[in-house]
XYZ file of C-alpha atoms in Angstrom:
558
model
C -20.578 -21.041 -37.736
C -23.240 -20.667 -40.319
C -26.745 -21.791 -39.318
C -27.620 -25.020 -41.434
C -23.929 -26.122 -39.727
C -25.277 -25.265 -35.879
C -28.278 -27.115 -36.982
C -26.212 -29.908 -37.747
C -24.054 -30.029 -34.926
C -26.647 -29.069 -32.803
C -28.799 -32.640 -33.973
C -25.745 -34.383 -33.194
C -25.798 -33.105 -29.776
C -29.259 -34.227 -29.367
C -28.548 -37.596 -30.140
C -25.834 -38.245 -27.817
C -28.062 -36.870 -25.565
C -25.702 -33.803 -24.063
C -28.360 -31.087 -24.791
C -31.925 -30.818 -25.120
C -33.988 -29.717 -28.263
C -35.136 -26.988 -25.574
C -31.782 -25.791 -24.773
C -30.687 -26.105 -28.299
C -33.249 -23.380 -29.206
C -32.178 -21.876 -26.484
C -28.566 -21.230 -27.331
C -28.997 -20.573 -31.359
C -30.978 -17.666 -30.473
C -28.665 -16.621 -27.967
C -25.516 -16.854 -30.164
C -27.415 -15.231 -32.653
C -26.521 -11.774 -30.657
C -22.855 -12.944 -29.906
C -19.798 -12.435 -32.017
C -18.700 -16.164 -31.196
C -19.050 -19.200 -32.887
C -21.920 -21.957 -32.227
C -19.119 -24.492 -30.816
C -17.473 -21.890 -28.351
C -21.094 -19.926 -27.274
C -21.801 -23.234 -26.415
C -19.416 -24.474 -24.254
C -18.585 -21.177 -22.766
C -22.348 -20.065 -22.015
C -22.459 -23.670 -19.879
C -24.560 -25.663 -22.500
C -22.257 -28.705 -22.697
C -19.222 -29.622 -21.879
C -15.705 -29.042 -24.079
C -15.021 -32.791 -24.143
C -18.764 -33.649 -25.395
C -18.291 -31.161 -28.131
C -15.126 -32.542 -29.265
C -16.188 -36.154 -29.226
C -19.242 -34.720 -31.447
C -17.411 -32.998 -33.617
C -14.741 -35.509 -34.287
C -18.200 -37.204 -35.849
C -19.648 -34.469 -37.642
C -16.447 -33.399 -39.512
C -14.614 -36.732 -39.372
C -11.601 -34.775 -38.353
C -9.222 -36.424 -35.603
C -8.451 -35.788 -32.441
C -5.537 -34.463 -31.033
C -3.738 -35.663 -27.835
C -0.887 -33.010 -27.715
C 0.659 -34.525 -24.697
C 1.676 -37.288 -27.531
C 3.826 -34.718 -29.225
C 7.490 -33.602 -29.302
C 6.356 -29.821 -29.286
C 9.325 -27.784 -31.083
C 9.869 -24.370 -30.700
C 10.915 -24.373 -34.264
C 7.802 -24.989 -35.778
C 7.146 -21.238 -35.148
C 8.712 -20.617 -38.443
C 5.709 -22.022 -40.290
C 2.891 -20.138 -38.274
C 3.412 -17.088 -36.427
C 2.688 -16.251 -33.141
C -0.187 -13.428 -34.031
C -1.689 -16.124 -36.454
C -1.879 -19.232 -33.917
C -3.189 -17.176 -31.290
C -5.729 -15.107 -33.119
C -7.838 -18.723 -34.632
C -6.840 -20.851 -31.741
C -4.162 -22.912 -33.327
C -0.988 -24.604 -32.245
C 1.637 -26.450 -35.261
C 2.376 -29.900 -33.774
C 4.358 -31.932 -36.793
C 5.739 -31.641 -39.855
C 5.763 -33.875 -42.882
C 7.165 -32.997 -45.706
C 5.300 -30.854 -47.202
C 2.219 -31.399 -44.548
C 2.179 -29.514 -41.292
C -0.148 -31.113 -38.557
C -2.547 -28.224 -36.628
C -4.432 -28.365 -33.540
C -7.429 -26.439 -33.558
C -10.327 -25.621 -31.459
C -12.295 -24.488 -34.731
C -10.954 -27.034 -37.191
C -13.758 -25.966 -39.657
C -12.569 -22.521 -39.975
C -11.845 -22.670 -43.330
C -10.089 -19.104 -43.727
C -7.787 -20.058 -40.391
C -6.401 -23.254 -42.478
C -6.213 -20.657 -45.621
C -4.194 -18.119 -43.522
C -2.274 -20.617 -42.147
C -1.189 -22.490 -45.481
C -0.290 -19.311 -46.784
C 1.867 -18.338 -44.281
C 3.538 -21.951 -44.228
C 4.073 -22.872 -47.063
C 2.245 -26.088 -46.267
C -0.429 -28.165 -46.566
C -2.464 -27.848 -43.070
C -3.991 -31.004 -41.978
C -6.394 -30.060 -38.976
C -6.931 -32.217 -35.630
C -9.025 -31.421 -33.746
C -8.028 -30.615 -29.341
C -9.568 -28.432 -26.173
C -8.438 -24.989 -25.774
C -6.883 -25.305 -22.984
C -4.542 -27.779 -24.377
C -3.528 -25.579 -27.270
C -2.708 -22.844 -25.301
C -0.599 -25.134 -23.258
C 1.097 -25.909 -26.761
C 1.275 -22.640 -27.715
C 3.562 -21.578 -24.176
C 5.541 -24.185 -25.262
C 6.260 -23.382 -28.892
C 6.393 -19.920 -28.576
C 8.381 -19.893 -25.680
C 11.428 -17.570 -25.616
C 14.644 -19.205 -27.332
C 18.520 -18.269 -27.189
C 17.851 -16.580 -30.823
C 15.407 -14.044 -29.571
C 18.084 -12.733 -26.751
C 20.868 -12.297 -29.636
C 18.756 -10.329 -31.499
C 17.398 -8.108 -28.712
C 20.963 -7.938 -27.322
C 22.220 -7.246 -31.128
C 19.491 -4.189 -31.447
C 20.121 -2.650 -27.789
C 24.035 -2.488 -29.049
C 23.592 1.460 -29.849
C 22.655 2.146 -26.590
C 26.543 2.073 -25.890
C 26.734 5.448 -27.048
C 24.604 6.958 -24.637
C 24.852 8.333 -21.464
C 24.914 6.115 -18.233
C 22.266 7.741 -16.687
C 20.414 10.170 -19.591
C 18.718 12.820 -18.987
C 14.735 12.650 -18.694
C 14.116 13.293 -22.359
C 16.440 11.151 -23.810
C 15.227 8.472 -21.253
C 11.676 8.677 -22.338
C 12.368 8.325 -26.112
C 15.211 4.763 -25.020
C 12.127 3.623 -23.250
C 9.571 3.539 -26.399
C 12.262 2.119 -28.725
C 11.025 -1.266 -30.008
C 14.200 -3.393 -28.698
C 13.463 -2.282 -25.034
C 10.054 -3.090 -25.415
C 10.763 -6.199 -26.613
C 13.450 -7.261 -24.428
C 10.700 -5.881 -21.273
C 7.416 -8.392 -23.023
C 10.019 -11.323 -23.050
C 11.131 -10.775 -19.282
C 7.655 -10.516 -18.209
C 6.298 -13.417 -20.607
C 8.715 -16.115 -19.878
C 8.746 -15.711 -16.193
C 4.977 -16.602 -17.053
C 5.479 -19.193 -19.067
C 8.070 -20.899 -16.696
C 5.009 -20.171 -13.800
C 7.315 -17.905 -11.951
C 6.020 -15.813 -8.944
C 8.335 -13.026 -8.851
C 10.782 -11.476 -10.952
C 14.131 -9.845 -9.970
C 15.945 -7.488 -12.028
C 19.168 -6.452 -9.752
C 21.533 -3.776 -11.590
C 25.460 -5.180 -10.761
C 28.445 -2.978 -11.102
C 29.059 -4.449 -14.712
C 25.860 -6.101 -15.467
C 22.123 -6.669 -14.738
C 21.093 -9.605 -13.857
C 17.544 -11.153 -14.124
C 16.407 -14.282 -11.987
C 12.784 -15.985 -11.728
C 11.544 -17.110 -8.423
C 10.184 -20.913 -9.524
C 8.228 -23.082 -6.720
C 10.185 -20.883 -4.122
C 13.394 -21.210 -5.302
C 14.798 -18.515 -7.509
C 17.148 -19.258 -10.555
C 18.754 -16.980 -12.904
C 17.773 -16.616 -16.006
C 19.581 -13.913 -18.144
C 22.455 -11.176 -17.901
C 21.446 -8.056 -19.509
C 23.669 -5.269 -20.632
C 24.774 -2.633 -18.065
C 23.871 0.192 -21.082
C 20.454 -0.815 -21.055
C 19.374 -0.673 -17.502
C 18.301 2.759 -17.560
C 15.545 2.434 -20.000
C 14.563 -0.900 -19.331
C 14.001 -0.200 -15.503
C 12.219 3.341 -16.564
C 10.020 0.615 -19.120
C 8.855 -1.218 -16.165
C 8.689 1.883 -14.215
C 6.295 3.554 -16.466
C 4.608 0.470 -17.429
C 3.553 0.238 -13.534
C 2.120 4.224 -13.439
C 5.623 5.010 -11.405
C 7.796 8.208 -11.690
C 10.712 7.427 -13.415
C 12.732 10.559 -12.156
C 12.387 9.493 -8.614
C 15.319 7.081 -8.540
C 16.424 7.395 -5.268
C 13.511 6.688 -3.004
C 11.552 2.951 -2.730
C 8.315 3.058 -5.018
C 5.241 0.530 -5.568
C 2.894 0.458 -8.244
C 1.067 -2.046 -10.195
C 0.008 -3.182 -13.666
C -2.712 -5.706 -15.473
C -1.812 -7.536 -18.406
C -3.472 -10.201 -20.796
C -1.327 -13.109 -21.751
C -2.730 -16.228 -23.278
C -6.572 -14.664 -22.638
C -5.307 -14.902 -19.117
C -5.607 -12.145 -16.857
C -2.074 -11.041 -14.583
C -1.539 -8.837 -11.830
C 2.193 -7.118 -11.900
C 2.911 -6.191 -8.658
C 6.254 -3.879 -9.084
C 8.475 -2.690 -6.649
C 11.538 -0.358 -7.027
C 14.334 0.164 -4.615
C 17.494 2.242 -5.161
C 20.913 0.322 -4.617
C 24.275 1.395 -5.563
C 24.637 0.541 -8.491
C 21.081 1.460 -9.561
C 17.195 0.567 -8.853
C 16.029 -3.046 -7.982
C 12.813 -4.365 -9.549
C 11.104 -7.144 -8.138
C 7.520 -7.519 -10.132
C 5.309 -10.419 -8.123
C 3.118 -12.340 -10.758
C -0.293 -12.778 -9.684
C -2.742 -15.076 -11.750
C -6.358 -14.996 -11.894
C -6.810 -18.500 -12.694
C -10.022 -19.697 -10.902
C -8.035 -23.461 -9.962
C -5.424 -21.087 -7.463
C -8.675 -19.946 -5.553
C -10.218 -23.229 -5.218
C -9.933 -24.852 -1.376
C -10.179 -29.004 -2.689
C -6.932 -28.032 -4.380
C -4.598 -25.883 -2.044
C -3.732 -29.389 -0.875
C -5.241 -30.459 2.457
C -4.846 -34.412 3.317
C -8.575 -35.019 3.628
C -9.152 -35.289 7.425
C -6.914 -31.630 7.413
C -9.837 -30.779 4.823
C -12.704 -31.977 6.519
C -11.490 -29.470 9.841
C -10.882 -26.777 8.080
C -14.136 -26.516 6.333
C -16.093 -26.722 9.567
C -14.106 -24.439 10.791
C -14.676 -21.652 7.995
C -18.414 -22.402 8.103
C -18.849 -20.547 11.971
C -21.362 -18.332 11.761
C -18.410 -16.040 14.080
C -15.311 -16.367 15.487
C -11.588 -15.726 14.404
C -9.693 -17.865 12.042
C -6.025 -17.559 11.651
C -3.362 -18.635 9.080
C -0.082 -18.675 10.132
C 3.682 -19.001 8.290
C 6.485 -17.201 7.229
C 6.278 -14.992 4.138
C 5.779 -16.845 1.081
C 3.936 -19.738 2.480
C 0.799 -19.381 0.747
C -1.261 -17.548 3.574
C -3.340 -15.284 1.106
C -4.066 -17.337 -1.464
C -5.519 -20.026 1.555
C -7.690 -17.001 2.618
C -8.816 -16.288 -0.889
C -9.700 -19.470 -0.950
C -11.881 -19.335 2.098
C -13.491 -16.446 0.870
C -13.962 -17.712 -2.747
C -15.685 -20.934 -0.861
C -17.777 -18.729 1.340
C -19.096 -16.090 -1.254
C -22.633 -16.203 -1.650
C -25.277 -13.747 -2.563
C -26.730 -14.392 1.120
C -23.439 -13.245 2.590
C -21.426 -9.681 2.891
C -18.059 -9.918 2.509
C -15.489 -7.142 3.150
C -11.694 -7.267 3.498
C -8.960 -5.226 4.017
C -5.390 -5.511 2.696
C -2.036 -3.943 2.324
C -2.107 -4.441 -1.128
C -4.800 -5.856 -2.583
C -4.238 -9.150 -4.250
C -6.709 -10.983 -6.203
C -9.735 -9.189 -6.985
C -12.717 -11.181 -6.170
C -16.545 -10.560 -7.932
C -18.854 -9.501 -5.355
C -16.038 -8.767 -2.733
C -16.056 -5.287 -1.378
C -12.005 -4.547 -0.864
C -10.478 -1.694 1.114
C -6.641 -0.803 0.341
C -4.776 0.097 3.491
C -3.043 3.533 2.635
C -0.555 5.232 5.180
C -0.540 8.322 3.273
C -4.301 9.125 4.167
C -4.200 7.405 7.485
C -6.307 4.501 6.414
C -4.608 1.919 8.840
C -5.708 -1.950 9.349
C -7.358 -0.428 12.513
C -9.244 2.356 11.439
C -10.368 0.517 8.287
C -11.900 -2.210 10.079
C -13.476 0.359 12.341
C -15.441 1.809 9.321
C -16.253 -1.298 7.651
C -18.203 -2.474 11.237
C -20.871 -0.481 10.239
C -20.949 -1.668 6.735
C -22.800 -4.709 8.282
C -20.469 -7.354 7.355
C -21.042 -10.954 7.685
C -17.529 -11.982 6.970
C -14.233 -9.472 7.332
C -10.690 -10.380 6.188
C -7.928 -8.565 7.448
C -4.642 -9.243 5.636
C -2.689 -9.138 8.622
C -3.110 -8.766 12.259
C 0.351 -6.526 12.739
C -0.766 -4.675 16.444
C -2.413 -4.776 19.509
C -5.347 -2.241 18.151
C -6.310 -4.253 14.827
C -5.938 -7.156 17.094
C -8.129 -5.918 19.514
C -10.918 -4.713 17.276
C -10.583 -8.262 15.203
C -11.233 -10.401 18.112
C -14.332 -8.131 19.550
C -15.756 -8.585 16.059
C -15.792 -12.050 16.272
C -17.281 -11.459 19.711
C -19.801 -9.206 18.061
C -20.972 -12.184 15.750
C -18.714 -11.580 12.599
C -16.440 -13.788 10.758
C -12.790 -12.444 11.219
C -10.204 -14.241 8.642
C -6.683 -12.811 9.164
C -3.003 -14.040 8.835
C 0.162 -13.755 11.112
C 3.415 -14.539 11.075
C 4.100 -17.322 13.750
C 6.140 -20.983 13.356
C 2.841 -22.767 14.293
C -0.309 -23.089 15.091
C -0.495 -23.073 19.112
C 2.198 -20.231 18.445
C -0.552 -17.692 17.370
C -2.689 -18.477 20.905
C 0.475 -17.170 22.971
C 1.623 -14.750 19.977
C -2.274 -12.684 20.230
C -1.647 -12.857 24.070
C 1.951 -11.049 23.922
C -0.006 -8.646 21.905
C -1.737 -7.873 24.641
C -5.159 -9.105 24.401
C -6.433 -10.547 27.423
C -6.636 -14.568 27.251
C -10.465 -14.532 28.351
C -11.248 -12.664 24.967
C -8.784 -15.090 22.870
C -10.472 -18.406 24.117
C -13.939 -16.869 23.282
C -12.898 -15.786 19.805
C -10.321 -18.120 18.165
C -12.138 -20.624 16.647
C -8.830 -22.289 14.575
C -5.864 -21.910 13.009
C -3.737 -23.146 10.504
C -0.391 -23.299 10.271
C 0.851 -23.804 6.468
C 4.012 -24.214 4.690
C 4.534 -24.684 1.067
C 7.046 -27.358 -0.401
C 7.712 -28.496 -3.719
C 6.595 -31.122 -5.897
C 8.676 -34.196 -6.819
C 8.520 -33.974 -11.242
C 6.627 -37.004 -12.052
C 8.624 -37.596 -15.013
C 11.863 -38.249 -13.469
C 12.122 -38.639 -10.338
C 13.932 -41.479 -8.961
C 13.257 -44.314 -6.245
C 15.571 -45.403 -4.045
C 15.770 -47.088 -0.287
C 16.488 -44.435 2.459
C 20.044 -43.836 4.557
C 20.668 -44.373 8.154
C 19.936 -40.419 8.523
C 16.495 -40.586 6.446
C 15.200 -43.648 8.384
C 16.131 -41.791 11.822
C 14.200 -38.884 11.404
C 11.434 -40.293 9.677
C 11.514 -43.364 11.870
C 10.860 -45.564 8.827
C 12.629 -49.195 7.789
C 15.093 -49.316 5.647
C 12.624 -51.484 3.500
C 10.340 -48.193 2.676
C 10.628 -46.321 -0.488
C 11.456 -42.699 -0.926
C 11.726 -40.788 -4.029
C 14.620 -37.891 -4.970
C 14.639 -35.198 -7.711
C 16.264 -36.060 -10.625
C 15.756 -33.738 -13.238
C 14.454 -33.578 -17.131
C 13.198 -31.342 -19.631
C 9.894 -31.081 -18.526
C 10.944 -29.938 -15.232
C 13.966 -27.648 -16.683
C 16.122 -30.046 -15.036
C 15.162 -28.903 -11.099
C 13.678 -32.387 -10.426
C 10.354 -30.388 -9.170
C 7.514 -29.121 -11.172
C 4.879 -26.995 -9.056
C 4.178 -26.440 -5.092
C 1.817 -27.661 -2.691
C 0.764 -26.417 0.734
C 1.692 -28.509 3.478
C -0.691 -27.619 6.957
C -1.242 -28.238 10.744
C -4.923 -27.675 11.581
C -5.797 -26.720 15.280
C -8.929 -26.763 16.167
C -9.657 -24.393 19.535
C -12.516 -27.000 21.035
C -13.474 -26.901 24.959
C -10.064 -28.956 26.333
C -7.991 -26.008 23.874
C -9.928 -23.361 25.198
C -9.163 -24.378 28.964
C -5.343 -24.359 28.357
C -5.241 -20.560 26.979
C -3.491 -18.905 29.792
C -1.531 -21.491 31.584
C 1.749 -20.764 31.989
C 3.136 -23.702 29.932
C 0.004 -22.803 27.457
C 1.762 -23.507 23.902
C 3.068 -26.870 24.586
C 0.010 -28.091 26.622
C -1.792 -27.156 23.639
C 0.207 -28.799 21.161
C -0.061 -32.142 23.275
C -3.618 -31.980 23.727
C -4.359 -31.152 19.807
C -2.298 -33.927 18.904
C -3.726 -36.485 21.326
C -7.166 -35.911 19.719
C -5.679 -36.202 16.365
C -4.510 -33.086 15.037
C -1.289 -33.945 12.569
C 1.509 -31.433 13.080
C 3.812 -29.580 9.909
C 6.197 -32.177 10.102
C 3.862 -35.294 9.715
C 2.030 -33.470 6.882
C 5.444 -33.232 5.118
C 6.293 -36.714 6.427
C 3.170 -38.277 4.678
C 3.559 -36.427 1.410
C 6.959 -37.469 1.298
C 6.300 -41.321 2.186
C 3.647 -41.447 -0.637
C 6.388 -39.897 -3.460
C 4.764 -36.349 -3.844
C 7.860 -34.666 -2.038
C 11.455 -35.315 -1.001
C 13.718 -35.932 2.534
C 15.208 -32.599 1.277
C 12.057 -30.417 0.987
C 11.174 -31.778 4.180
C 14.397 -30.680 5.790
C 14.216 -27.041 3.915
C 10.825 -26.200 4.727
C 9.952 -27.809 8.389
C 12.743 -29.665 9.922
């Protein structure tokens, strides 16, 4: 943005009161040494906020605003601007008009962006103006992956046919560079994101490969892809991941970062040999700051208010329990992301690492060199630690060592794999460390579940059966809500996960049941009695206030 137009803007601002003449200075000569504009130094350097700028600039430029939830977003209207164009100036198509097309924009001044983009249309471009986030929202949407795209792919892989079912290494590494496979590899990988999927599955069949998406826990399949392909597209994913694609008949891991959207993902790919060829499963992990944040991982808000006192020990041992897939590790993120100060040393060991936290110091467990949960933590005792996270507590000896660092005055976060929480108190003991040091240590635990989310869109009231109102112990007067399905769910009648927890806090009356014979249900009874809500009346309550269904609740606790 040219200087007389900062000015401008920046006046503006001054009125409304949303920055000061001070910090207005301030920033000019700051985005003086930056390659982005005045509107986006702004708001991403923490002068003001997106929403002030676009009410300002609505004023300044008399251009409208955008509210793109209003819109029927069409894949189609990718014919007018393409992909490279709309993501390059921040743009998204949202109607057209005869010969008008209507364009979101984040920079709807940009005068060669609206010149590009008319040229490339066809069309007159009449600019609105909307928050980046919500055009990149757009953008997932219209340049989503459609039915045409596969036919083409499919179409171009056709000469693959001639080859050899399993080629020989050189042959393999030029099918693996050719544009279709590439292609046909981006889309897998893109529209698993776009659907928010957190794993991918690529499973070679006798005749076939078949590709599925794991969505909110539940996978679905997505596409069949040519048998005469699945060499080079596994050896694609395979190299794309740092792997060695002429070991085909051993299990390998590797992993991969890529930028989608301006949003950093973690590939997490894993190889196994079956008979009829390798299995790929790649786990998606975002670094979007929202997954990390402990107000939103779902906690009812007395389940909150525990938790956080318990994280905020100065020692002791916290636990999260589940099966796999439950959420345990992003919880403990979480924590950590909570706890993370410049006053505090954090170090944490995991088997592999998962999100990559600033200011974190993270140890990879590797077998190969001997660098076991044990002898890791070991090492990192005389790091001086304040806070230590252990991925998982698999053994008596990382057990051991965990618990006399909590006795030693560090914070010890760690998962394991038990139904509940008064399950880990008897669980640690079967281990085989003595109950004196486990009442001393364990400060709480919390047992989690994830379940999904009822769409908002469609789903559908009605009064509950004889079998509902049993098990819930409701009236048949309450109302309970069922997936329906729609097209902004995909037609699953859920959209997104939440966690669902029991929060035990190990107090005096807990700590003087650790050991008795009938420990775990004593325990249980106790925690309950002074208010502690278990799995199933966390479920219960989400369900009675329409966020989740009877049949989550049945899938996930019952």
């Amino acid at each position: 943005m040219a200087g007389n137009s900062a000015q401008r803007l920046g006046e503006l601002l001054k009125e409304f009161e949303y920055i000061t003449e001070e910090k207005l200075q301030e920033a000019i000569e700051k985005q003086q040494q930056s390659d982005k504009s005045f509107s986006r130094f702004l708001v991403e350097s923490g002068y003001i906020a997106e929403e002030d700028l676009i009410h300002v600039m609505e004023i300044q430029l008399g251009v409208p605003r955008a509210t793109i939830n209003d819109y029927e977003l069409d894949p189609t209207l990718a014919q007018y601007i393409p992909e490279n164009i709309a993501r390059h100036y921040e743009t998204a198509p949202l109607e057209k008009t005869e010969d008008t097309l209507k364009v979101a924009m984040a920079e709807p001044n940009d005068l060669i962006a609206i010149d590009d983009m008319e040229m490339a249309s066809n069309l007159k471009i009449e600019p609105y103006i909307a928050a980046r986030k919500d055009i990149k929202r757009a953008q997932s949407i219209i340049y989503s992956f459609i039915d045409q795209d596969r036919d083409d792919i499919f179409a171009s892989l056709s000469y693959f046919k001639e080859k050899e079912e399993k080629p020989e290494l050189d042959e393999l590494k030029k099918m693996v560079e050719d544009a279709p496979i590439v292609r046909l590899t981006n889309i897998i990988i893109n529209q698993a994101i776009q659907m928010q999927a957190s794993d991918i599955h690529i499973e070679p069949q006798q005749h076939e490969v078949k590709v599925r998406y794991r969505i909110d826990g539940v996978l679905r399949d997505n596409m069949i892809v040519p048998k005469y392909s699945q060499a080079a597209l596994i050896s694609r994913l395979k190299i794309m991941a740092d792997l060695d694609i002429t070991k085909r008949k051993i299990p390998q891991d590797g992993r991969v970062k890529i930028n989608f959207g301006g949003m950093e993902i973690d590939l997490r790919v894993s190889t196994l040999p079956t008979i009829y060829g390798e299995s790929v499963v790649i786990r998606l992990l975002s670094k979007v700051e929202s997954l990390l944040n402990i107000d939103k991982l779902g906690f009812s808000q007395n389940n909150l208010e525990k938790f956080k006192k318990l994280i905020y020990n100065p020692h002791g041992v916290i636990l999260v329990t589940g099966p796999t897939g439950s959420g345990k590790s992003t919880t403990l993120f979480a924590v950590l992301n909570e706890l993370n100060t410049s006053e505090k040393k954090i170090i944490t060991i995991e088997d592999p690492v998962e999100y990559q936290l600033k200011g974190v110091n993270q140890v990879q467990v590797n077998k190969n060199t001997g660098l076991t949960f044990a002898r890791a933590l070991r090492s990192i005792l005389r790091q001086d630690p304040d806070i230590i996270m252990v991925g998982e507590v698999r053994d008596i000896e990382t057990a051991e060592i965990a618990v006399r660092s909590a006795l030693t005055g560090h914070l010890v976060l760690s998962t394991l794999h038990t139904n509940d929480s008064a399950s880990s108190i008897t669980r640690l003991m079967d281990m085989g460390i003595p109950s004196y040091l486990v009442s001393s240590a364990v400060k709480g635990i919390v047992a989690q579940r994830l379940v999904r989310k009822l769409c908002d869109s469609c789903k559908e009231a009605y009064k509950p059966g004889r079998e509902e109102r049993e098990l819930l112990q409701i009236s048949s007067d309450v109302t309970l809500y069922r997936a329906q399905g729609c097209e902004k769910c995909d037609n699953t009648g859920y959209k997104g996960r939440m966690a669902v927890q029991e929060v035990l806090v190990v107090d005096e009356d807990i700590v003087e049941l650790i050991g008795d014979e009938k420990g775990k249900e004593k325990i249980k009874q106790v925690a309950r009695e002074k208010g502690m809500k278990t799995l199933w009346e966390d479920v219960r309550f989400k369900l009675l206030e329409g966020i989740t269904s009877y049949q989550e609740l049945v899938r996930t606790v019952v």
